[in-house]
């Protein structure tokens, strides 16, 4: 009976150890794969940035404008007056302020694109005050790079319509303004002007955290395997050898 219980215990522990090492090893491999995917994405982003900029016709003709994200672009159009949005709690050069976004109606088209025009500091004495941004009424030409819609920050409730918002949803904003917006945005580049800073940070591709998580999972896998081998294989064998063949 005692031998049967020992055998049952041995196989239960063995099964648990095998399952644990398999799961932790799989999670480690998954983290390495995620890191590899992000590195591939970074390589693709860098390659697009080196390609010749799109003109307006290229952007409008694209079946999926998102395929050109991170590529340079030159556009002509008119700022849609009265629809500037100040995205709150955005940083540039370590300072907190607003990203100013304005829709640009593209020349010769009914389409419009949301332009991230730059960053301005906020007035901490009057948090509802926004600096005036000049939007010339005539046709303008801007250089920039295609980008995903502005990144969303956590908010407890959806931002109400108004110039200051935490986030902007392209579909909802299109309904609000009646504009036929493209499903991408443009980060305007070039020298700072009109009080707007345009030192956009490079898109972050953080693979170090995936490597760190992978190390943790592989370390846990190795620990479980080591403990199993010691307590289930080596230690019982040493005890049997030290007490002779009748130790059991």
Tab-separated table of C-alpha atoms in Angstrom, residues 43-224:
chain	number	residue	atom	x	y	z
A	43	UNK	CA	12.121	47.248	-39.829
A	44	UNK	CA	9.024	47.788	-41.979
A	45	UNK	CA	8.450	51.231	-40.442
A	46	UNK	CA	12.067	52.225	-41.108
A	47	UNK	CA	11.809	50.973	-44.695
A	48	UNK	CA	8.640	53.003	-45.310
A	49	UNK	CA	10.251	56.129	-43.868
A	50	UNK	CA	13.041	55.813	-46.452
A	51	UNK	CA	10.662	55.454	-49.392
A	52	UNK	CA	9.791	58.389	-51.617
A	53	UNK	CA	7.012	60.495	-50.067
A	54	UNK	CA	3.493	60.020	-51.311
A	55	UNK	CA	1.816	62.830	-53.135
A	56	UNK	CA	-1.816	63.675	-52.636
A	57	UNK	CA	-2.926	61.546	-55.577
A	58	UNK	CA	-1.041	58.549	-54.154
A	59	UNK	CA	-2.815	58.877	-50.820
A	60	UNK	CA	-6.250	59.277	-52.367
A	61	UNK	CA	-5.701	56.367	-54.757
A	62	UNK	CA	-4.557	53.972	-52.042
A	63	UNK	CA	-7.025	51.156	-51.409
A	64	UNK	CA	-5.869	51.050	-47.810
A	65	UNK	CA	-4.160	54.308	-46.746
A	66	UNK	CA	-2.947	52.500	-43.634
A	67	UNK	CA	-0.450	50.660	-45.858
A	68	UNK	CA	1.474	53.912	-46.112
A	69	UNK	CA	1.694	54.641	-42.388
A	70	UNK	CA	5.118	56.096	-41.407
A	71	UNK	CA	5.762	57.113	-44.999
A	72	UNK	CA	6.349	60.754	-45.895
A	73	UNK	CA	3.535	62.667	-47.568
A	74	UNK	CA	2.980	66.099	-49.138
A	75	UNK	CA	-0.579	67.449	-49.180
A	76	UNK	CA	-2.430	70.525	-50.334
A	77	UNK	CA	-5.742	71.679	-48.978
A	78	UNK	CA	-7.611	74.081	-46.733
A	79	UNK	CA	-7.862	73.960	-42.965
A	80	UNK	CA	-11.413	73.326	-41.831
A	81	UNK	CA	-12.031	76.381	-39.694
A	82	UNK	CA	-13.581	76.071	-36.235
A	83	UNK	CA	-12.705	72.410	-35.724
A	84	UNK	CA	-9.344	72.591	-33.961
A	85	UNK	CA	-9.018	70.022	-31.170
A	86	UNK	CA	-6.506	70.186	-28.313
A	87	UNK	CA	-5.628	66.695	-27.083
A	88	UNK	CA	-4.830	66.998	-23.397
A	89	UNK	CA	-2.005	65.464	-21.338
A	90	UNK	CA	0.372	64.983	-24.272
A	91	UNK	CA	4.121	65.273	-23.848
A	92	UNK	CA	6.928	66.622	-25.964
A	93	UNK	CA	10.482	67.075	-24.718
A	94	UNK	CA	9.308	65.981	-21.266
A	95	UNK	CA	6.732	68.779	-20.955
A	96	UNK	CA	2.963	68.331	-20.648
A	97	UNK	CA	0.605	70.175	-22.936
A	98	UNK	CA	-1.654	69.678	-25.942
A	99	UNK	CA	-1.363	68.078	-29.338
A	100	UNK	CA	-3.203	70.383	-31.732
A	101	UNK	CA	-5.129	68.545	-34.442
A	102	UNK	CA	-7.041	70.141	-37.311
A	103	UNK	CA	-8.799	68.545	-40.278
A	104	UNK	CA	-7.425	69.447	-43.701
A	105	UNK	CA	-9.846	69.272	-46.637
A	106	UNK	CA	-7.765	68.019	-49.542
A	107	UNK	CA	-7.711	70.108	-52.709
A	108	UNK	CA	-9.714	68.661	-55.600
A	109	UNK	CA	-11.385	66.084	-53.357
A	110	UNK	CA	-14.235	65.666	-50.911
A	111	UNK	CA	-11.926	63.799	-48.559
A	112	UNK	CA	-10.259	65.272	-45.506
A	113	UNK	CA	-7.486	64.086	-43.225
A	114	UNK	CA	-6.820	64.836	-39.576
A	115	UNK	CA	-3.481	66.606	-39.188
A	116	UNK	CA	-1.498	66.488	-35.965
A	117	UNK	CA	-0.053	69.973	-36.346
A	118	UNK	CA	2.222	70.086	-33.303
A	119	UNK	CA	2.450	70.557	-29.556
A	120	UNK	CA	1.725	73.589	-27.382
A	121	UNK	CA	2.143	74.051	-23.608
A	122	UNK	CA	-0.907	74.428	-21.437
A	123	UNK	CA	-1.761	77.273	-19.085
A	124	UNK	CA	-1.678	75.733	-15.610
A	125	UNK	CA	-3.282	78.846	-14.100
A	126	UNK	CA	-6.328	78.461	-16.353
A	127	UNK	CA	-6.671	74.862	-17.452
A	128	UNK	CA	-9.523	75.693	-19.835
A	129	UNK	CA	-7.540	78.294	-21.735
A	130	UNK	CA	-6.052	77.199	-25.039
A	131	UNK	CA	-3.537	79.190	-27.063
A	132	UNK	CA	-4.910	80.482	-30.365
A	133	UNK	CA	-3.523	78.662	-33.382
A	134	UNK	CA	-3.457	80.406	-36.730
A	135	UNK	CA	-5.183	78.461	-39.492
A	136	UNK	CA	-4.686	80.351	-42.741
A	137	UNK	CA	-7.931	80.574	-44.725
A	138	UNK	CA	-6.392	79.911	-48.127
A	139	UNK	CA	-4.852	76.795	-49.641
A	140	UNK	CA	-1.813	75.496	-47.802
A	141	UNK	CA	0.784	72.845	-48.528
A	142	UNK	CA	2.115	70.718	-45.697
A	143	UNK	CA	4.770	68.060	-45.379
A	144	UNK	CA	4.385	65.264	-42.886
A	145	UNK	CA	4.310	61.559	-42.354
A	146	UNK	CA	1.308	59.297	-42.346
A	147	UNK	CA	0.499	58.019	-38.887
A	148	UNK	CA	-2.203	56.040	-37.135
A	149	UNK	CA	-4.935	58.111	-35.489
A	150	UNK	CA	-3.689	59.885	-32.340
A	151	UNK	CA	-2.958	57.397	-29.562
A	152	UNK	CA	-5.692	57.025	-26.968
A	153	UNK	CA	-5.019	57.762	-23.317
A	154	UNK	CA	-6.996	56.305	-20.440
A	155	UNK	CA	-10.037	58.328	-19.460
A	156	UNK	CA	-12.810	57.686	-16.952
A	157	UNK	CA	-15.528	58.957	-19.273
A	158	UNK	CA	-15.757	59.860	-22.935
A	159	UNK	CA	-14.618	63.401	-23.678
A	160	UNK	CA	-17.523	65.776	-24.434
A	161	UNK	CA	-17.449	67.763	-27.683
A	162	UNK	CA	-15.303	70.855	-27.372
A	163	UNK	CA	-11.824	72.112	-28.124
A	164	UNK	CA	-10.124	70.288	-25.195
A	165	UNK	CA	-10.405	66.505	-25.255
A	166	UNK	CA	-8.514	63.581	-23.842
A	167	UNK	CA	-8.953	61.465	-26.959
A	168	UNK	CA	-10.396	61.707	-30.414
A	169	UNK	CA	-12.182	58.923	-32.255
A	170	UNK	CA	-12.028	59.369	-36.021
A	171	UNK	CA	-15.417	57.800	-36.744
A	172	UNK	CA	-17.195	59.842	-34.063
A	173	UNK	CA	-15.352	63.009	-35.088
A	174	UNK	CA	-16.321	62.459	-38.729
A	175	UNK	CA	-19.980	62.207	-37.698
A	176	UNK	CA	-19.649	65.302	-35.516
A	177	UNK	CA	-18.091	67.444	-38.255
A	178	UNK	CA	-19.729	65.881	-41.301
A	179	UNK	CA	-16.297	65.377	-42.865
A	180	UNK	CA	-15.326	62.435	-45.044
A	181	UNK	CA	-12.158	61.617	-43.120
A	182	UNK	CA	-9.456	59.242	-44.254
A	183	UNK	CA	-8.765	56.425	-41.737
A	184	UNK	CA	-5.273	57.755	-40.983
A	185	UNK	CA	-3.768	60.952	-39.650
A	186	UNK	CA	-0.766	63.036	-40.654
A	187	UNK	CA	1.937	64.252	-38.305
A	188	UNK	CA	3.028	67.565	-39.756
A	189	UNK	CA	6.787	67.915	-39.960
A	190	UNK	CA	9.113	70.786	-40.650
A	191	UNK	CA	10.386	73.640	-38.483
A	192	UNK	CA	8.431	74.817	-35.455
A	193	UNK	CA	6.015	77.621	-36.304
A	194	UNK	CA	2.984	79.437	-34.930
A	195	UNK	CA	4.023	78.391	-31.427
A	196	UNK	CA	3.781	74.720	-32.381
A	197	UNK	CA	6.610	72.284	-31.652
A	198	UNK	CA	6.999	69.385	-34.069
A	199	UNK	CA	9.738	67.265	-32.514
A	200	UNK	CA	7.694	64.096	-32.765
A	201	UNK	CA	9.192	61.124	-30.956
A	202	UNK	CA	10.062	58.124	-33.069
A	203	UNK	CA	7.420	55.383	-32.884
A	204	UNK	CA	8.308	53.188	-29.922
A	205	UNK	CA	8.824	49.470	-30.448
A	206	UNK	CA	9.670	48.131	-27.006
A	207	UNK	CA	11.100	44.626	-27.335
A	208	UNK	CA	13.114	44.706	-24.096
A	209	UNK	CA	10.051	43.979	-21.994
A	210	UNK	CA	9.280	40.896	-24.090
A	211	UNK	CA	12.843	39.675	-23.657
A	212	UNK	CA	12.528	40.302	-19.917
A	213	UNK	CA	9.259	38.364	-19.690
A	214	UNK	CA	10.750	35.538	-21.758
A	215	UNK	CA	13.724	35.332	-19.375
A	216	UNK	CA	11.359	35.127	-16.397
A	217	UNK	CA	9.294	32.345	-17.961
A	218	UNK	CA	12.360	30.326	-19.004
A	219	UNK	CA	13.896	30.833	-15.547
A	220	UNK	CA	10.708	29.540	-13.912
A	221	UNK	CA	10.685	26.606	-16.328
A	222	UNK	CA	14.298	25.773	-15.431
A	223	UNK	CA	13.559	26.124	-11.709
A	224	UNK	CA	10.604	23.732	-11.844
